[in-house]
Short mmCIF file of C-alpha atoms in Angstrom, two decimals:
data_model
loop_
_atom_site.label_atom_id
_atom_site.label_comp_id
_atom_site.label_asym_id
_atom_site.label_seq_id
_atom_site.Cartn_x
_atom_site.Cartn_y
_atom_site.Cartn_z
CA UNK A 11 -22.74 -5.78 -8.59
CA UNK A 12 -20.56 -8.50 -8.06
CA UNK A 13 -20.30 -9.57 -3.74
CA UNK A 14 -16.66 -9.17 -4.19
CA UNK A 15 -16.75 -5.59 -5.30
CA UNK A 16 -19.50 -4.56 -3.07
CA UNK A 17 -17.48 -5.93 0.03
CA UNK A 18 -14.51 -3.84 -1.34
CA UNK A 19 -16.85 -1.01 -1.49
CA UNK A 20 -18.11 -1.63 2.00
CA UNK A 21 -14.86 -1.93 3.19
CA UNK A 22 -13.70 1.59 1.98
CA UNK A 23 -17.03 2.99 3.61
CA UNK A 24 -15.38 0.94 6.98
CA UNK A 25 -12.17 2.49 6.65
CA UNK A 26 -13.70 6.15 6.15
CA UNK A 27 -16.13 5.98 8.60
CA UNK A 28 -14.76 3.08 11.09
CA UNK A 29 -18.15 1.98 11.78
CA UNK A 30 -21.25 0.61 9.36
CA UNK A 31 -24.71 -0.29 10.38
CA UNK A 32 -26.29 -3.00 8.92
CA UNK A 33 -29.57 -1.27 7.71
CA UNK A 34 -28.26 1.81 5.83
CA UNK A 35 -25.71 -0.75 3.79
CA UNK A 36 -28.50 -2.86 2.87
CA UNK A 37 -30.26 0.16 1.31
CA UNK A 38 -27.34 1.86 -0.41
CA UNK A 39 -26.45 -1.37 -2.40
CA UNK A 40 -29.83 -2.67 -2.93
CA UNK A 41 -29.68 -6.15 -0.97
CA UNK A 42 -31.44 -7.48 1.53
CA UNK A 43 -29.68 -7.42 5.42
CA UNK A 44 -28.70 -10.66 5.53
CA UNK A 45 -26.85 -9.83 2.27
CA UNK A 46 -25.33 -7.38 3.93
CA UNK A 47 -24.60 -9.27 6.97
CA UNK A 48 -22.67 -12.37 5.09
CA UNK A 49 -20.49 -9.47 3.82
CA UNK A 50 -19.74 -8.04 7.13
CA UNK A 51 -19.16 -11.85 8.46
CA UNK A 52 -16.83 -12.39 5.20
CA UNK A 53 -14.53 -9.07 6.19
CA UNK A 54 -14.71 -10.39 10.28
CA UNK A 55 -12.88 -13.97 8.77
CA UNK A 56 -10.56 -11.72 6.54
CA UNK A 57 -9.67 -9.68 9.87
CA UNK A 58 -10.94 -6.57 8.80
CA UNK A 59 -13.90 -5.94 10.48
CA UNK A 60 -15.12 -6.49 13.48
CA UNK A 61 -19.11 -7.32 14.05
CA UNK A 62 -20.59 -5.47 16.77
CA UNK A 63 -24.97 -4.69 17.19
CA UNK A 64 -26.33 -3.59 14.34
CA UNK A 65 -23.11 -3.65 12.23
CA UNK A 66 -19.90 -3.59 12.41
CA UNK A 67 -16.43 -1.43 13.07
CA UNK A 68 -13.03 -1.25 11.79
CA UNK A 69 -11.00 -4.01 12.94
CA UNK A 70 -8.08 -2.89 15.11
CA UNK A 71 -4.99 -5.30 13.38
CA UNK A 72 -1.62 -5.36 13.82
CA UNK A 73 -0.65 -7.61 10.34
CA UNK A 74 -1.18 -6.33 6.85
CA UNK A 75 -4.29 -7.72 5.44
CA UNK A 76 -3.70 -10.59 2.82
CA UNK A 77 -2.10 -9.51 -0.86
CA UNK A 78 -5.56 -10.67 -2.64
CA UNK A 79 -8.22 -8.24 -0.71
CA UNK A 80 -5.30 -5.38 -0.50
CA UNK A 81 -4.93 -5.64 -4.43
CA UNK A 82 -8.86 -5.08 -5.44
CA UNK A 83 -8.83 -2.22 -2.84
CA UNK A 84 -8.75 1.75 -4.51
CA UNK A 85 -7.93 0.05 -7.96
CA UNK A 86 -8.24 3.66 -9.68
CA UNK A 87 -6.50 5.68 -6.95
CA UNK A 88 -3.30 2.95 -7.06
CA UNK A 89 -3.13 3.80 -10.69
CA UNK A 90 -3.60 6.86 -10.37
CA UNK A 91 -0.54 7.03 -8.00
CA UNK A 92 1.63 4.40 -9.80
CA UNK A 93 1.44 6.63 -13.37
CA UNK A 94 2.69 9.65 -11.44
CA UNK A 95 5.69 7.51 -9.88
CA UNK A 96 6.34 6.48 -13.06
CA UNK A 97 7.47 9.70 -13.93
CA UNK A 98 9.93 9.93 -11.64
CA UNK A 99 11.87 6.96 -12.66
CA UNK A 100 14.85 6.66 -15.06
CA UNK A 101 15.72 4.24 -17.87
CA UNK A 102 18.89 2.18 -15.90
CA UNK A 103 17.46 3.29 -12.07
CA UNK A 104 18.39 0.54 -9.46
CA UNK A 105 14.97 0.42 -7.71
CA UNK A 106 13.64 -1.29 -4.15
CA UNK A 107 9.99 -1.84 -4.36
CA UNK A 108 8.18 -2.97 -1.21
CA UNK A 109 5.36 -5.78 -1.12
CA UNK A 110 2.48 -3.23 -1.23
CA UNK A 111 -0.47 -3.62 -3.36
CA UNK A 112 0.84 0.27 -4.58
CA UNK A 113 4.37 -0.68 -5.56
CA UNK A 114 2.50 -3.51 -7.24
CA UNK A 115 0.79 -1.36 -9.27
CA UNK A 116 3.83 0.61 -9.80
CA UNK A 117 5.54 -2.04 -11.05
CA UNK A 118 3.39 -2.53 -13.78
CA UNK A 119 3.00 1.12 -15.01
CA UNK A 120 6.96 0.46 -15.39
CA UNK A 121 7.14 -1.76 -18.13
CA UNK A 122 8.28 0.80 -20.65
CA UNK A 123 11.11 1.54 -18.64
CA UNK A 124 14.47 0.19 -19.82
CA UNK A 125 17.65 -1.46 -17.97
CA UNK A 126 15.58 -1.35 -14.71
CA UNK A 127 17.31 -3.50 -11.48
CA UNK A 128 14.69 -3.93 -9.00
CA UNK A 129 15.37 -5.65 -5.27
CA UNK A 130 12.20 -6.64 -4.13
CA UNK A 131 10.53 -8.92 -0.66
CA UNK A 132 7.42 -9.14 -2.90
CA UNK A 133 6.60 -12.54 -4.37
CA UNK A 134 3.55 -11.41 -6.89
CA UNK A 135 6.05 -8.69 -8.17
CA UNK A 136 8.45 -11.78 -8.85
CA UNK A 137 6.06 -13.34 -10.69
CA UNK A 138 4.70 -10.46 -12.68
CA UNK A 139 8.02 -9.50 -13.91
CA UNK A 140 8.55 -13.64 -14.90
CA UNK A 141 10.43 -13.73 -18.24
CA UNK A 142 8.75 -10.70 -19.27
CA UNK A 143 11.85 -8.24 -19.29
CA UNK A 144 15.18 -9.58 -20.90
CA UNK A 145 17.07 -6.19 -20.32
CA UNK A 146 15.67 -6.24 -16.71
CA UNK A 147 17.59 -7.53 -13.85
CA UNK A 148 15.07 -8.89 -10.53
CA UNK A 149 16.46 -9.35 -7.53
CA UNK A 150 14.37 -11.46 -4.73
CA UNK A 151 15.33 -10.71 -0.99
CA UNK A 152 14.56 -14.28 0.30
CA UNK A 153 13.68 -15.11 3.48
CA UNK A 154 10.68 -16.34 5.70
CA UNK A 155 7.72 -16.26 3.10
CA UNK A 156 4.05 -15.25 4.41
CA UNK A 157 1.71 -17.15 2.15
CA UNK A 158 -0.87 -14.39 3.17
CA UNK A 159 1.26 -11.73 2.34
CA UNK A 160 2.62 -13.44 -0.63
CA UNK A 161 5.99 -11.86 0.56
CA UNK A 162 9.24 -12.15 2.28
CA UNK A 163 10.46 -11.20 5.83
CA UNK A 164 12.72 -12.01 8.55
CA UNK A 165 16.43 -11.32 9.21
CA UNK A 166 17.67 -12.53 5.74
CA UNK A 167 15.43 -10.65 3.75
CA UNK A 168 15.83 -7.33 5.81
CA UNK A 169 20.25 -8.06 5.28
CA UNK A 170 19.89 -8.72 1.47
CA UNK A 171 18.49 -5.29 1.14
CA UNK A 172 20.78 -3.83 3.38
CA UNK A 173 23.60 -5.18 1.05
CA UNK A 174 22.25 -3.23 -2.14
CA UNK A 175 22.33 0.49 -2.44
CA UNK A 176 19.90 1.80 -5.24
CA UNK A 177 18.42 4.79 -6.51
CA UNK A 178 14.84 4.97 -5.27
CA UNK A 179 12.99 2.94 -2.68
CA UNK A 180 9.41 2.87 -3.88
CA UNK A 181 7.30 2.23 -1.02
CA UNK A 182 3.29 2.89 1.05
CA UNK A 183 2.26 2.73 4.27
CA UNK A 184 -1.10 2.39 6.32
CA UNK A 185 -1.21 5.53 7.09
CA UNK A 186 0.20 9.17 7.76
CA UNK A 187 -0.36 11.97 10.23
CA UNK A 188 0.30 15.38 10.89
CA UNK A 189 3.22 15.11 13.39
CA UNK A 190 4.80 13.47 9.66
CA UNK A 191 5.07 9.94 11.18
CA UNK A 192 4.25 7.36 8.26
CA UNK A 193 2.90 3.88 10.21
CA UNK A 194 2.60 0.02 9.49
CA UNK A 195 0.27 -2.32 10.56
CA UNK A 196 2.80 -5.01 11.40
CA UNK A 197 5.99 -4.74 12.54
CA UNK A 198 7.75 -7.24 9.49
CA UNK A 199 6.62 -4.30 7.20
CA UNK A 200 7.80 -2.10 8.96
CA UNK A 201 11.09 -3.61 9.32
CA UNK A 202 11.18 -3.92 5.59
CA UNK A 203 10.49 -0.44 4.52
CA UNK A 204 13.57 0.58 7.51
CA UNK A 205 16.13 -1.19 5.55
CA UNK A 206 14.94 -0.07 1.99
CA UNK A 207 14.95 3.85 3.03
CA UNK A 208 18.19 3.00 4.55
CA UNK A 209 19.75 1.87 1.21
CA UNK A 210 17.95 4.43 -0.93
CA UNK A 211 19.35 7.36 -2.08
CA UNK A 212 16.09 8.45 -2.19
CA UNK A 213 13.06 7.46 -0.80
CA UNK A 214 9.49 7.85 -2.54
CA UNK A 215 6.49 7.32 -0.32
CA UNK A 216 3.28 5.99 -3.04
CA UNK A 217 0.18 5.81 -0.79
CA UNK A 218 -3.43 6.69 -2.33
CA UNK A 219 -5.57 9.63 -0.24
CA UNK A 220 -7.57 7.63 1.78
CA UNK A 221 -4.64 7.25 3.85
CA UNK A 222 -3.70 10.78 5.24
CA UNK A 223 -4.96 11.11 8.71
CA UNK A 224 -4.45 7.53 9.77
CA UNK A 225 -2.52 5.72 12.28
CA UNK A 226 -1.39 1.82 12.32
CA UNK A 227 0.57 0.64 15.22
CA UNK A 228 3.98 0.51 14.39
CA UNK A 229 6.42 4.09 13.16
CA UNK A 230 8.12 3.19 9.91
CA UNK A 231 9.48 6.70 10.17
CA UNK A 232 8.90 10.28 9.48
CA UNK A 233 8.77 12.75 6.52
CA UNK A 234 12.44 13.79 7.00
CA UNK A 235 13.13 10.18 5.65
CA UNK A 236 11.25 10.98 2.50
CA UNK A 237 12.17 12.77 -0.63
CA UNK A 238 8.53 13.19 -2.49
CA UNK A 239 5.28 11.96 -1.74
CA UNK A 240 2.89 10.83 -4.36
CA UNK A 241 -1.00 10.31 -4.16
CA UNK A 242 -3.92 10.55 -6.48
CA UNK A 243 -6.06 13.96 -4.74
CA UNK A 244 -4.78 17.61 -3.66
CA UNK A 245 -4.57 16.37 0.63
CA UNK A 246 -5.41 19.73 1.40
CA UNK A 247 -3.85 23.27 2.66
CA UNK A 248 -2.54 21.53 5.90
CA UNK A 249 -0.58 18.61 4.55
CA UNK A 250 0.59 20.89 1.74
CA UNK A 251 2.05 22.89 4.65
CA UNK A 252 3.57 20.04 6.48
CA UNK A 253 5.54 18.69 3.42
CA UNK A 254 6.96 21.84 2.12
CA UNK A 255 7.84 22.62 5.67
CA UNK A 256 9.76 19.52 5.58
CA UNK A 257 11.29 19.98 2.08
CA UNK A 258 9.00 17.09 0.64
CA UNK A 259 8.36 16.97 -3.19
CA UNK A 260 4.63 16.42 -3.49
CA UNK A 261 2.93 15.11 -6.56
CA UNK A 262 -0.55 14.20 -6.86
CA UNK A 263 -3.76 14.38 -9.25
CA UNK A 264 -5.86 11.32 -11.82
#
């Protein structure tokens, strides 16, 4: 196994769990502690751990971590979503996709799709989409570029999509809870996904299960916002509940 994808790995064990110990790592993957160790320092310089005695525990942060660890994270489960999202989108649909790794993914189970206009902040859906789709028209937000992110923000990007009105805003979160409040980690994101639910018809909430039942720090908004929800497991008997309560399309399953 590859250090990359064991980190990954590690890191979804983090994010389950919120707390790994050193020992019990080394075993399940094979390695030797100190192995284990560089991997733990690795996710502490990324921001997404934190090291603590013995191991280490979810780090508690309030940005989005960068576009390139976010993008090898729950490959299968983003595809999983994205191919079920795709169903829901029309030949000629005016689209917003957010600068999630999911809408990423998204975005490329849509190439099929004809006569597509899609406003996006996200610069590595720019570049995917790059002379690829002649009867596609791409619309970039602008505005104050995070280089970590690989996206825009800020007060111009945030008016350019509150100019536009589409079809469907396509977008994820960090997490969602049972009161139906869906939450960011920073609050540029969450700005961004405001303004695209604002200028949506309809708003389509991608997020893979490991999400349900977490909270970041910042509201995005709640489930009244949201027309369907889309993930890649059954969430259960409860969250079934809570969305048809609230009149939310679900779709999930691989």
């Amino acid at each position: 196994m590859l250090a990359a994808e064991r980190r990954n790995q590690i890191l979804e064990i983090l994010r389950r769990e919120e707390r790994v110990l050193v020992g019990p790592l080394a075993a399940q993957f094979e390695v030797s502690e100190e192995t284990i160790r560089r991997d733990l320092a690795n996710l502490e310089q990324l921001g997404l751990a934190a090291k603590c005695y013995g191991g280490a525990t979810l780090a508690e942060s309030r940005t989005a971590p960068p576009f390139k660890v976010r993008k090898k994270l729950n490959v299968e489960e983003k595809k999983a979503v994205a191919a079920l999202v795709v169903r829901m989108v029309n030949d000629g649909d005016f689209l917003m996709l957010d600068d999630s790794s999911t809408s990423y993914f998204v975005l490329r189970a849509l190439h099929g799709k004809k006569g597509l206009t899609i406003v996006t902040n996200s610069v590595e859906t720019i570049l995917e989409l790059s002379g690829q789709h002649e009867n596609w028209k791409v619309i970039s937000t602008g505005g104050n570029l995070d280089q970590d992110v690989f996206a825009f923000f800020g007060r111009q990007a945030e008016e350019t999509i509150r100019s536009f009105h589409v079809d469907k805003a396509i977008i994820s979160c960090t997490g969602l809870d049972l009161t139906g409040q869906f939450t960011e980690a920073g609050i540029e994101n969450a700005n961004i996904k405001q303004a695209m639910m604002a200028s949506a018809r309809e708003t389509i909430l991608a997020m893979d299960s490991h999400k349900f039942g977490r909270t970041a720090f910042l509201s995005v908004g709640d489930l009244r916002q949201i027309s369907a929800v889309v993930t890649d497991a059954d969430p259960g008997a409860e969250w079934k509940e809570l969305f048809r309560d609230n009149g939310i399309r679900l779709l999930y399953g691989k």
